[in-house]
XYZ file of C-alpha atoms in Angstrom:
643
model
C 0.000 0.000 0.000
C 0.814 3.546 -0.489
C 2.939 5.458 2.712
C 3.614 1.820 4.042
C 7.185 1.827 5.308
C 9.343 3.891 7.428
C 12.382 3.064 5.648
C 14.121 1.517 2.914
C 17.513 0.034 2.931
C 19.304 -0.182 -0.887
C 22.747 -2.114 -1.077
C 23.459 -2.365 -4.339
C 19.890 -2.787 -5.779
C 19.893 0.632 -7.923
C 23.476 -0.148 -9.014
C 22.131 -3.178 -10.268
C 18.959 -2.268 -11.735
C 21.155 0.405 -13.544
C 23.609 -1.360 -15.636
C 24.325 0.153 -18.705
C 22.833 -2.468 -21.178
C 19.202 -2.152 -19.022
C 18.972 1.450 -19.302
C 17.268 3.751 -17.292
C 13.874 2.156 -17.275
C 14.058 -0.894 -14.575
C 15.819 2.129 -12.259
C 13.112 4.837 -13.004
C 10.584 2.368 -11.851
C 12.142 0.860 -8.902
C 12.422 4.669 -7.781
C 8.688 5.507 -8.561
C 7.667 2.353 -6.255
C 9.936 3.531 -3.474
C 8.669 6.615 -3.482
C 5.391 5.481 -3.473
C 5.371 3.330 -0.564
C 7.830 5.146 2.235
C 5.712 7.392 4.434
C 5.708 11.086 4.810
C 9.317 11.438 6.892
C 10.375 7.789 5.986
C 13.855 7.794 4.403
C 15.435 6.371 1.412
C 18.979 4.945 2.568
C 21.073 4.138 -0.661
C 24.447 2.127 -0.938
C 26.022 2.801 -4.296
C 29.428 3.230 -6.065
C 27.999 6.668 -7.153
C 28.211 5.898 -10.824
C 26.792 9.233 -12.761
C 24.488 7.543 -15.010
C 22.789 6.075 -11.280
C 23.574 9.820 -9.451
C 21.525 11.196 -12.559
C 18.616 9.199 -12.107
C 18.796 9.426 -8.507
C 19.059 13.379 -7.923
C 16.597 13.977 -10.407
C 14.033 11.589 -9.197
C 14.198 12.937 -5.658
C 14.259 16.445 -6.778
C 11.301 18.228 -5.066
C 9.755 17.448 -1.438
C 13.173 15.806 -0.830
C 15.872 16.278 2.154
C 19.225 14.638 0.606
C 23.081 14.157 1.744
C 25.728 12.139 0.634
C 28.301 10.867 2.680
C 31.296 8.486 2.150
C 31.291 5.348 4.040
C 34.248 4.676 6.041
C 36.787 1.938 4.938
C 39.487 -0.325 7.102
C 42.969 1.661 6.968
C 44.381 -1.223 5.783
C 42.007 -2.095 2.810
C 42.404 0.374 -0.118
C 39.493 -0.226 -2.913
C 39.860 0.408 -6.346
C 36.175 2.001 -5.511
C 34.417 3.500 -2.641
C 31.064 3.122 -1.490
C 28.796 6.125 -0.936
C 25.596 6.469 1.130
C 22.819 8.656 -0.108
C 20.029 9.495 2.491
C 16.909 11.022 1.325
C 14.097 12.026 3.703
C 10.865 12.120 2.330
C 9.346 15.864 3.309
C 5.660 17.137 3.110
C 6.369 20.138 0.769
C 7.666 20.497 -2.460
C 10.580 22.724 -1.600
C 13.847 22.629 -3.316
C 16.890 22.122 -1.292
C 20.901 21.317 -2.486
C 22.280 18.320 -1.586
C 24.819 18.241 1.851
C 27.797 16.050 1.332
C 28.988 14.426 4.284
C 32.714 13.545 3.469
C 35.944 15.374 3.343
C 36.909 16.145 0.007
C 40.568 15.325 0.351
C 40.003 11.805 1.407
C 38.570 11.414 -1.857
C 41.484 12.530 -4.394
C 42.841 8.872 -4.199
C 39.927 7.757 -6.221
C 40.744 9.614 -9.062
C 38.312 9.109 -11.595
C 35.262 7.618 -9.115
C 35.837 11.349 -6.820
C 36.064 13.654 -10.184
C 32.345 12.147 -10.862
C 30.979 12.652 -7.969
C 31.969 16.022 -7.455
C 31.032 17.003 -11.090
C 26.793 15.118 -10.306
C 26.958 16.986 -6.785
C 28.054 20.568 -8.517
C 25.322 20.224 -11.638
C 22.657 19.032 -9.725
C 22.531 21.993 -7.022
C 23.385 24.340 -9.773
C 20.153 23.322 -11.193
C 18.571 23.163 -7.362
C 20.027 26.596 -7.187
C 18.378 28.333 -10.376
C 15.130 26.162 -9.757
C 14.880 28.305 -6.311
C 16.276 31.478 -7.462
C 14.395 31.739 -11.001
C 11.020 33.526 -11.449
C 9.592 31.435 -14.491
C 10.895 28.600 -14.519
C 10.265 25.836 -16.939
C 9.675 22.539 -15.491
C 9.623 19.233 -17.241
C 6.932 16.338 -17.239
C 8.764 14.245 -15.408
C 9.190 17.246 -12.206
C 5.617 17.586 -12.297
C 4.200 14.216 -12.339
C 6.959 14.062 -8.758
C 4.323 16.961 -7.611
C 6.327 19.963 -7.705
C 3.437 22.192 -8.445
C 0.882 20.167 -6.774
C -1.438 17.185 -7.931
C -2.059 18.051 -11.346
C -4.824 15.581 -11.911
C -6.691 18.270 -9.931
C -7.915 21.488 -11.046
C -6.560 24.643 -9.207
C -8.087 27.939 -9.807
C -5.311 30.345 -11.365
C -2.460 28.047 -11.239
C 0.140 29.116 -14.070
C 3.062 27.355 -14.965
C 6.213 26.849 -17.837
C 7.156 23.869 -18.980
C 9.452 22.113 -21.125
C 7.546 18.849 -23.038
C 9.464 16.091 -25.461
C 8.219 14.938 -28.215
C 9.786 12.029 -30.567
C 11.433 14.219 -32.814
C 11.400 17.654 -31.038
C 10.792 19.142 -27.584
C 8.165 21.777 -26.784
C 7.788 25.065 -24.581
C 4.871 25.147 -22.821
C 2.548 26.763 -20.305
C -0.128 25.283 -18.259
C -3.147 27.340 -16.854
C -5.817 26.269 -15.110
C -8.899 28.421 -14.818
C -8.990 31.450 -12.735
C -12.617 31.617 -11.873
C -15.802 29.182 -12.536
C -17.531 31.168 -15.039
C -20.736 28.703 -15.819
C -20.024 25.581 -17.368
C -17.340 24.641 -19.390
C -16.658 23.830 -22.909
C -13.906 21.584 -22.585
C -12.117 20.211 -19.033
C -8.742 20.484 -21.195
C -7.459 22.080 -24.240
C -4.271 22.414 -26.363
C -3.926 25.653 -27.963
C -0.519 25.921 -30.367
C 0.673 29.894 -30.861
C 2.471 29.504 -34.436
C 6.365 30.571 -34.162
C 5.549 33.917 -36.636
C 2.547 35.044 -33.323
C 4.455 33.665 -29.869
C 6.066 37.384 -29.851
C 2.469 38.759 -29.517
C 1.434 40.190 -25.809
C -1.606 37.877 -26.483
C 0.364 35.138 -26.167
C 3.784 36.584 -24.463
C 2.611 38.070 -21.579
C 0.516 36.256 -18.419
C -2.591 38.850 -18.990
C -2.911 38.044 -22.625
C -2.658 34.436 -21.357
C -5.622 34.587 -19.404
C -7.397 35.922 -22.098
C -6.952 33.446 -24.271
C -7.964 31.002 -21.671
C -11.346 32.882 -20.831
C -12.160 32.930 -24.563
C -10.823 28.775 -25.101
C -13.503 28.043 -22.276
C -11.524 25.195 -21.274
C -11.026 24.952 -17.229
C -7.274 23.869 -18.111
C -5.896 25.009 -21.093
C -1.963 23.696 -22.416
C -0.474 26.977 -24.412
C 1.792 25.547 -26.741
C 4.612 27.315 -28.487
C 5.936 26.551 -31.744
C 9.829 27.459 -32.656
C 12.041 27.463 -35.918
C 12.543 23.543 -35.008
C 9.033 22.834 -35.882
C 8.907 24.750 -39.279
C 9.045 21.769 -41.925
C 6.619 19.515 -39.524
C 2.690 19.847 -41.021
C -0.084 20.409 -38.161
C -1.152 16.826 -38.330
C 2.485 15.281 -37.171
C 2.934 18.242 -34.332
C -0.855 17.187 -32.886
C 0.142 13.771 -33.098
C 3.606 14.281 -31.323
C 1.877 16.272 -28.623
C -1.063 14.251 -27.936
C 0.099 11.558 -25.870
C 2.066 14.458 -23.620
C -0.769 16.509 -23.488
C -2.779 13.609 -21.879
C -0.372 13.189 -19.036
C -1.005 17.100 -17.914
C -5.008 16.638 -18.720
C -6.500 16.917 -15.109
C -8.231 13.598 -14.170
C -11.807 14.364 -12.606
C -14.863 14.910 -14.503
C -12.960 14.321 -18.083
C -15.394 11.074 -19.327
C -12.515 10.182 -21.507
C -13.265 13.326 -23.796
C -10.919 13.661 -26.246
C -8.164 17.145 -25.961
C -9.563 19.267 -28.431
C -6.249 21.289 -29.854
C -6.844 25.721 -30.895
C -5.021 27.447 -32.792
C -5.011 31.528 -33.853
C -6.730 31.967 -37.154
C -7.577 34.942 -39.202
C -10.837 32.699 -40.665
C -8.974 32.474 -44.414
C -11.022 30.939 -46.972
C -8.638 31.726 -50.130
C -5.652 33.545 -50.216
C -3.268 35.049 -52.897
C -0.012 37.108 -52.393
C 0.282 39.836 -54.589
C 3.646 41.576 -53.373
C 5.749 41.030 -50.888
C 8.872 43.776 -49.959
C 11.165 44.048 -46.909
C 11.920 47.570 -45.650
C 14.675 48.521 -43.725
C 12.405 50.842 -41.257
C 9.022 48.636 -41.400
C 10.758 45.167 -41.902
C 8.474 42.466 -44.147
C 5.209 43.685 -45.745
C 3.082 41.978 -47.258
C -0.298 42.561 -50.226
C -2.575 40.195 -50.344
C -5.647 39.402 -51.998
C -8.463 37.054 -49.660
C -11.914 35.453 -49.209
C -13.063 35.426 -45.641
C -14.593 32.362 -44.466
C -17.926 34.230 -43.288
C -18.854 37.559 -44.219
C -21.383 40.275 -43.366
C -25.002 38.138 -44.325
C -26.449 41.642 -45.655
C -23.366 41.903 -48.325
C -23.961 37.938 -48.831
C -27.679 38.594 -49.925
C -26.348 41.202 -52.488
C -23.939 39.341 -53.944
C -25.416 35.450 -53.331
C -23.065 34.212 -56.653
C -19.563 34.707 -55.549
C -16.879 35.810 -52.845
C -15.883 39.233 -52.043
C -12.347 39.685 -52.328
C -10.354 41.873 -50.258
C -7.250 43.404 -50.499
C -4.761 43.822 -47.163
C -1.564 44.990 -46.206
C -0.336 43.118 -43.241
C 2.941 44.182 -41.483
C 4.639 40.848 -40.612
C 6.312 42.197 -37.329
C 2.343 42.469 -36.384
C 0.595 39.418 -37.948
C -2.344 39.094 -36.392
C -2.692 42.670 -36.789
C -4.306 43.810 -40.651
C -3.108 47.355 -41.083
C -5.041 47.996 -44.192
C -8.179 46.104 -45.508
C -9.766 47.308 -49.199
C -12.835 45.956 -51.109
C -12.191 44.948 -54.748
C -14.925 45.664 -57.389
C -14.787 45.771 -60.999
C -13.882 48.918 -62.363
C -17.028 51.050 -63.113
C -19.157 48.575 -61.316
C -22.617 50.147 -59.969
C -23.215 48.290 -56.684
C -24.410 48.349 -53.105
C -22.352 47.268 -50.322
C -22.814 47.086 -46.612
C -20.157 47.020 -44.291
C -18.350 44.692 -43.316
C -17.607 44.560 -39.935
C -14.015 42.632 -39.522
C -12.322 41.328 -36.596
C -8.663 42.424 -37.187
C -7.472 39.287 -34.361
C -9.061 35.900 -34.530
C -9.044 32.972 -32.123
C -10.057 29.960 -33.741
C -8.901 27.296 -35.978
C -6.023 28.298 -38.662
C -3.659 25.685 -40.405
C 0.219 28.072 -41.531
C 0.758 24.888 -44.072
C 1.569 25.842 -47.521
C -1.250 24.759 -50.030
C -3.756 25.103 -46.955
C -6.008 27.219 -48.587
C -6.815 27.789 -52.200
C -5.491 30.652 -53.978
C -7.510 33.594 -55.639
C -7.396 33.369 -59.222
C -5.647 37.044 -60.770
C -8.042 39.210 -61.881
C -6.659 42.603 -62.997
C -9.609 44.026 -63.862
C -10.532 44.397 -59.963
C -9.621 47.761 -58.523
C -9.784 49.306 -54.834
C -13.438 50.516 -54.138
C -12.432 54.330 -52.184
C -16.089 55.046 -51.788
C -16.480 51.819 -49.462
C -14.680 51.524 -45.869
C -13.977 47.564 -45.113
C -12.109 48.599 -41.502
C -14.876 49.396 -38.723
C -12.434 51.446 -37.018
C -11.905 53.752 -40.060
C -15.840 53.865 -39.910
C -15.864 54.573 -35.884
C -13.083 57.368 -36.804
C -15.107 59.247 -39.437
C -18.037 58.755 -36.607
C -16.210 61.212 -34.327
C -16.132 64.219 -36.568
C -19.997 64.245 -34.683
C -18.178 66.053 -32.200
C -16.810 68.950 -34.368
C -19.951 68.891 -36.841
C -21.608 72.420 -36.041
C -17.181 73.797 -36.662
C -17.018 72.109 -40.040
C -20.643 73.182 -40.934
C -19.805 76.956 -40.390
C -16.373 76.568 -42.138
C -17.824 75.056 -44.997
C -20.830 77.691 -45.618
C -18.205 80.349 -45.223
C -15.757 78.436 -47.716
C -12.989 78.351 -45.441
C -10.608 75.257 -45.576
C -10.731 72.747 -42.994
C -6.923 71.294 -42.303
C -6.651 67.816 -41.325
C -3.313 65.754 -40.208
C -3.217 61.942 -40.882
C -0.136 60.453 -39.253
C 0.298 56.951 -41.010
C -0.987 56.148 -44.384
C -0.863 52.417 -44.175
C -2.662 51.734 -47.561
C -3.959 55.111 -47.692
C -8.048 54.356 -47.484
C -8.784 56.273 -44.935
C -7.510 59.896 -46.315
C -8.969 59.020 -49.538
C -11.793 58.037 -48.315
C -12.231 61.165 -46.596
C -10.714 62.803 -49.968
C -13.771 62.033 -51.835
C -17.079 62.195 -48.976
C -15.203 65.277 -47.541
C -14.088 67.627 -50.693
C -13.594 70.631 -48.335
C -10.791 69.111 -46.395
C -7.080 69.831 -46.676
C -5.717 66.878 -46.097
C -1.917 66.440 -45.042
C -1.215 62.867 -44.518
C 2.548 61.730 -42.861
C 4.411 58.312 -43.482
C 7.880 57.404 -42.366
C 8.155 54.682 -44.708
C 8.309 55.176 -48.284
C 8.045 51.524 -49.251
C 4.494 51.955 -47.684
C 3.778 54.930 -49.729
C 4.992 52.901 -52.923
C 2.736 49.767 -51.869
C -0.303 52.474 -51.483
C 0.171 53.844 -54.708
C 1.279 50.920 -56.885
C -1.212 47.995 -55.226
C -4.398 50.116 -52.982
C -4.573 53.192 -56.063
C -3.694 55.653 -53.746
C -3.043 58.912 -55.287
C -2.409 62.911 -54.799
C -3.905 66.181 -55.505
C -3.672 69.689 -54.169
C -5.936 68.926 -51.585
C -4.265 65.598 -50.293
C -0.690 65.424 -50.000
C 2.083 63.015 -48.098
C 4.944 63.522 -46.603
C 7.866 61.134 -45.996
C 8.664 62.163 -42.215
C 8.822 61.572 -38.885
C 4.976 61.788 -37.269
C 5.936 63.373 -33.822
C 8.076 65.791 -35.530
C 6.016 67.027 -38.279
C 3.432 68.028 -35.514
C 6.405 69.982 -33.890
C 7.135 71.731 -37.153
C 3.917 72.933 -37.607
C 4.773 75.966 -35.145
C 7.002 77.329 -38.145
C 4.211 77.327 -40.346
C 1.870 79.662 -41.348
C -0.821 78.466 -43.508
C -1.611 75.065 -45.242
C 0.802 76.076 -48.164
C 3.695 76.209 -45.964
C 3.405 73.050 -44.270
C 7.122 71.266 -43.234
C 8.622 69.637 -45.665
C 11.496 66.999 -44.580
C 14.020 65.416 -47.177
C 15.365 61.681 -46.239
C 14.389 58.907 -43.692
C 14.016 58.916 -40.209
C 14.393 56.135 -38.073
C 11.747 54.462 -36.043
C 8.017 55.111 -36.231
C 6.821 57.405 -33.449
C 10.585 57.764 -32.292
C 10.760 60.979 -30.171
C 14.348 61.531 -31.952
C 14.709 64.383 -33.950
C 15.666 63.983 -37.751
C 19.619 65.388 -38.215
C 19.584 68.420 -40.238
C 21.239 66.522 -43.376
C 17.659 64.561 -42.984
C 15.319 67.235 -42.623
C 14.339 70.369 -44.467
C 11.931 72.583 -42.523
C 10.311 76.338 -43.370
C 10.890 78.394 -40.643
C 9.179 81.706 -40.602
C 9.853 84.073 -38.151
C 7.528 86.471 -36.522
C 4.578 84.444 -37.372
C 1.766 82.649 -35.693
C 1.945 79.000 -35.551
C -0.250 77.212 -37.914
C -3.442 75.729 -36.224
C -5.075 72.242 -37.460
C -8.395 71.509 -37.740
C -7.926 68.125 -36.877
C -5.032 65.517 -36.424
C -5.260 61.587 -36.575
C -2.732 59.154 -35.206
C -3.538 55.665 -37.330
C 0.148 53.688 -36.740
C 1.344 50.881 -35.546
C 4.166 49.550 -32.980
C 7.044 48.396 -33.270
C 6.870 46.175 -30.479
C 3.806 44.276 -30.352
C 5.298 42.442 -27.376
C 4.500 45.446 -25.144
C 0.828 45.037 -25.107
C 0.537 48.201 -27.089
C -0.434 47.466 -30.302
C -1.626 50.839 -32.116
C -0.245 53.538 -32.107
C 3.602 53.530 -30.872
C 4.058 54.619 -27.166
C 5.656 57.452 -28.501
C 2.263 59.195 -29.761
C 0.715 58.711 -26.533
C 2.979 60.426 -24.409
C 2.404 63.385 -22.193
C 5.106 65.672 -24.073
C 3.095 64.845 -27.683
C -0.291 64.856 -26.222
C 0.441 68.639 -25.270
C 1.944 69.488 -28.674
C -1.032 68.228 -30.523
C -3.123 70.355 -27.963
C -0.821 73.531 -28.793
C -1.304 72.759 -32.913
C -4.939 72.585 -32.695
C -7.033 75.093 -33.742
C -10.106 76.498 -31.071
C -12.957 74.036 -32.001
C -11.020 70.828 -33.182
C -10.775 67.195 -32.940
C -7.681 64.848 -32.187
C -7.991 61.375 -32.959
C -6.406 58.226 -31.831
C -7.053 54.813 -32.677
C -6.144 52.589 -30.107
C -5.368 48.605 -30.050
C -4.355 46.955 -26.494
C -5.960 44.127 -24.803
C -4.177 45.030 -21.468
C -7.065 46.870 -20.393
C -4.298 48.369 -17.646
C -2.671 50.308 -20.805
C -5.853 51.379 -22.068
C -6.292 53.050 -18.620
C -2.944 54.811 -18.314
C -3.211 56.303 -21.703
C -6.626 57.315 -20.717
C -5.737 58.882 -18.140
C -2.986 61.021 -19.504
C -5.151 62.058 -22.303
C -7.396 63.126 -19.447
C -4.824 65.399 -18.249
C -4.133 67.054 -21.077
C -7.184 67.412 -23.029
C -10.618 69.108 -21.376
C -13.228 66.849 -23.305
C -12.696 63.060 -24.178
C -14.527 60.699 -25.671
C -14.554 56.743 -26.470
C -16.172 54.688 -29.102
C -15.563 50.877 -28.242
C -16.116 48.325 -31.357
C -18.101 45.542 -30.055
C -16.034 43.263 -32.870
C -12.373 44.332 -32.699
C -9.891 45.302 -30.321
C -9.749 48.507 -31.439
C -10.906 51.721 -28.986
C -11.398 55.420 -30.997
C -10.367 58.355 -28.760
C -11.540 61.355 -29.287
C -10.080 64.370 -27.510
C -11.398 67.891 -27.593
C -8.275 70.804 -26.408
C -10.851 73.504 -24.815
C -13.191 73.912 -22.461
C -16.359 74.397 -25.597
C -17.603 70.669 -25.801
C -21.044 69.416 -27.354
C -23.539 67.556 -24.931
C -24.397 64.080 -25.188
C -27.920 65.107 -25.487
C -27.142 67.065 -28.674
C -26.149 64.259 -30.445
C -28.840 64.030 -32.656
C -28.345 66.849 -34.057
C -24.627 67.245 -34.601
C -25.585 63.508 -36.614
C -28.105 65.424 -38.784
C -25.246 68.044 -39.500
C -22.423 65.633 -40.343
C -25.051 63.669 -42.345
C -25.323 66.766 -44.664
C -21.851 67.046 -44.945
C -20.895 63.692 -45.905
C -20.793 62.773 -49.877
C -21.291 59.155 -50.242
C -21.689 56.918 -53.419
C -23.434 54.628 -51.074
C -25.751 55.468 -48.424
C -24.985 52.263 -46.401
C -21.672 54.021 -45.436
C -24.109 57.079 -44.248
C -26.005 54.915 -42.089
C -22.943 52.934 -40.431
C -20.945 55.981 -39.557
C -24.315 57.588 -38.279
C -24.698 54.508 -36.384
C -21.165 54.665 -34.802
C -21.711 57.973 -33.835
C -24.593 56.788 -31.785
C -22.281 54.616 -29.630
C -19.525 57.452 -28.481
C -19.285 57.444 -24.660
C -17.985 60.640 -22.936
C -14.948 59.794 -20.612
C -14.572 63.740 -19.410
């Protein structure tokens, strides 16, 4: 029975057991059963020549919850072995704390020994190194076999918020791991365990990096344990099938063992719900890294646009940034040229959790058709929808510009594919629209693949976002605008461009030009820091104020902002807060997205006048399609005031 015996006396039996043509097997066993069968306190008292292959096995085994010293036993002065016996004594502890090894014996009686001491001393060094970083690390990654010995606990139990790394081998690979059980009982259930792989190209993610995104993923898996596995460059020629296959028999020996029924692990994976996909172009840039065009069918769409067009897919066009995935910068819908058609909109999610297969030849491609062009008159991104939405806010400012035929200046900082300022180019002919990119390969990519183009009226410049803004104090009106020369590193970098780099008008004695209204549309860097859109650059305190300064009296800053940490959400709030004397949110129920909307002075429009404002932005919006009318009416609707 279990807990039976006090103690049990080894002389020679692991030695034995552990002969190098048997292996490790008969050994690993034997351990296991005495384990299983000494009581809590009982002791483990082992004769052995201390062989390393047998010290491996031995310190491993009685890693955790174990109290262990070696010591050399004592031989006749006259008798002089070729090899010494040692005795290992390991008490068997409640807990599951780590200790290092004591050795017993004087080191110097030892040197005689020669090759029999140098082993010793090397298994007694590695194994409380390991002890050592085991205790001292933070996330540590534990293998199968440590936790079936119960270092975190009985794992065929469930254990609200327990989080863990692991290390799990397969038969031709090993894999990183993390293990989460549940934080709360949240109604039943889907599944009592799941797998869920994070492809190599997404494990950077904060989604899938960081322990909140974690939890995330488990609430939305509803599995009460969930098995986050990640994916490395060691896995890249293996297809989905063989990597499920390799990880199903480990993932069964972490599965918790109440309630399961023998249901099967189901195994997740991120998808962006592809139905067909085509590459069109793909280009490396030295500021934005690996872009790429591409032309797809989306599994489900919108059942309104389905009903319109019942005969065939739409097709959409998107630029994807590969340091950002999951992340679609740009999203287009592709018509015929000079088609006459109806379109609703299509509300997107621009992050997925569901099934996806990376495999080549996993989904079909879209046959080329160049007689499809970008539709500018149609918005396929929600959040380019919920931006237009906000101009609510400044509707009765426009309204009296326009009748008085005075120009109203906007500032677009990132053109991505360049929908939304043409977008706004065409409903919104009385804007002056200045849109900056710090990328020309993106600005190439607009023109050449999303038919982005220029007039007097919309105009880009290649510069640094933060300081164009700045340079607008040397301004005076919209035809004097900064105008930089060269690259500058780093999108939403607070460092200044070198004067070989830049170009700027200054004009002295002059007041600074005032905007109208400024959008901030990029992307980070670093999607590892939980702060997706926009860089953490644009959200600072120092730029927040110079955007205030640059605004004109009854104007409209815009951010579009993608976190899931809603803990980032709430400091950026909150410094936008300090800055700015009106702000305002519109959350979109199907993305991660959140529009800001920040107002510089103390003149703000009332919730209750809502209405209103909608009727006046409604007559100053020029649509091809009245659908787009009545979804950025119906975003406007949904704005929350925050201050």
């Amino acid at each position: 029975m279990d807990e039976t015996f006090d103690a049990v006396l080894d002389k020679g039996g692991l030695d034995a057991l552990m002969e190098p043509e048997h292996g490790p097997k008969l050994g690993n066993q034997y351990l296991s059963e005495v384990k299983r069968i000494l009581k809590s306190g009982g002791k483990f008292i082992c004769l052995t020549l201390a062989e390393s292959h047998v010290l491996g096995l031995l310190f491993s085994k009685l890693r955790f919850g174990w109290k262990m010293s070696v010591e050399a036993v004592p031989q006749k002065p006259s008798s002089k072995p070729r090899l010494r016996t040692f005795m290992v004594v390991a008490e068997k502890e409640m807990s599951t704390m780590l200790l290092e090894i004591s050795s017993l014996f004087n080191n110097s009686s030892l040197d005689s020994n020669g090759n029999q001491a140098c082993g010793l001393h090397e298994a007694l060094e590695n194994e409380n190194r390991v002890r050592r970083g085991y205790s001292n690390g933070s996330d540590l990654l534990y293998s199968l076999e440590d936790l079936q010995l119960g270092v975190k606990g009985d794992l065929t139990k469930l254990c609200q918020g327990r989080r863990f790394e692991l290390t799990m081998g397969g038969k031709g690979s090993s894999y990183r791991a993390v293990l989460l059980d549940a934080r709360q009982q949240s109604g039943p259930f889907v599944y009592h365990c799941g797998a869920f792989i994070v492809p190599k190209t997404r494990a950077h993610e904060w989604l899938f990096s960081s322990e909140e995104g974690q939890w995330m993923v488990v609430e939305s898996s509803k599995a009460a344990r969930l098995i986050m596995v990640f994916l490395d460059t060691s896995h890249s020629n293996a297809s989905m099938d063989d990597i499920q296959k390799d990880l199903s028999p480990l993932v069964k020996r972490l599965a918790p063992g109440e309630d399961d029924n023998g249901a099967q692990i189901p195994f997740m994976m991120a998808s962006d719900g592809i139905k067909q996909r085509n590459v069109i172009n793909k280009v490396s840039s030295s500021l934005s890294g690996p872009i790429v065009v591409e032309d797809v069918v989306y599994e489900n769409v919108d059942a309104a646009v389905s009903r319109l067009f019942p005969s065939k897919d739409l097709i959409f066009r998107r630029l994807i940034f590969e340091r950002t995935e999951s992340l679609v910068q740009s999203e287009a819908l592709l018509m015929k040229e000079g088609s006459s058609h109806e379109v609703n909109e299509v509300e997107r999610k621009k992050t997925r959790l569901s099934s996806k297969s990376k495999r080549k030849g996993a989904q079909k491609q879209i046959e080329a058709s160049n007689d499809l062009k970008v539709d500018h008159s149609y918005l396929a991104s929600s959040y380019h929808t919920g931006i237009i939405s906000g101009f609510n806010l400044i509707s009765s400012y426009v309204e009296n510009a326009v009748s008085t035929g005075k120009t109203v200046k906007a500032v677009v900082i990132g053109l991505g594919a360049g929908l939304l300022p043409m977008f706004l180019h065409e409903c919104m002919p009385f804007l002056h629209i200045e849109v900056v990119e710090l990328d020309p390969v993106v600005l190439n990519l607009a023109r050449n693949f999303f038919g982005f183009t220029e007039d007097k009226c919309l105009k880009v410049h290649i510069a640094d976002g933060i300081q164009y803004v700045g340079e607008l104090a040397n301004s005076s009106d919209s035809s004097e605008v900064p105008v930089f020369v060269g690259n500058v590193h780093t999108s939403g970098s607070s460092k200044s461009p070198s004067k070989e780099n830049c170009l700027a008008y200054h004009i002295e004695g002059r007041e600074p030009t005032k905007v109208d209204i400024i959008i901030v549309d990029v992307d980070s860097s670093d999607s590892s820091s939980g702060l997706t859109c926009p860089a953490a650059d644009f959200v600072e305190e120092s730029f927040l104020q110079t955007v205030k300064d640059r605004l004109s009296e009854r104007s409209l800053f815009v951010i579009n902002l993608v976190s899931r940490s809603s803990a980032i959400k709430g400091k950026i709030v909150s410094r936008m807060k300090t800055v700015f004397s009106h702000l305002f949110s519109l959350q979109l129920e199907e993305d991660v997205n959140e529009v800001l909307f920040a107002l510089p002075y103390e003149f703000c429009i009332e919730e209750d006048s809502f209405p209103e404002a909608s009727l006046k932005l409604e007559k100053l919006l020029k649509f091809k399609h009245p659908e787009m009318n009545q979804s950025i009416l119906e975003a406007a609707k949904k704005i929350r005031c925050l201050k």
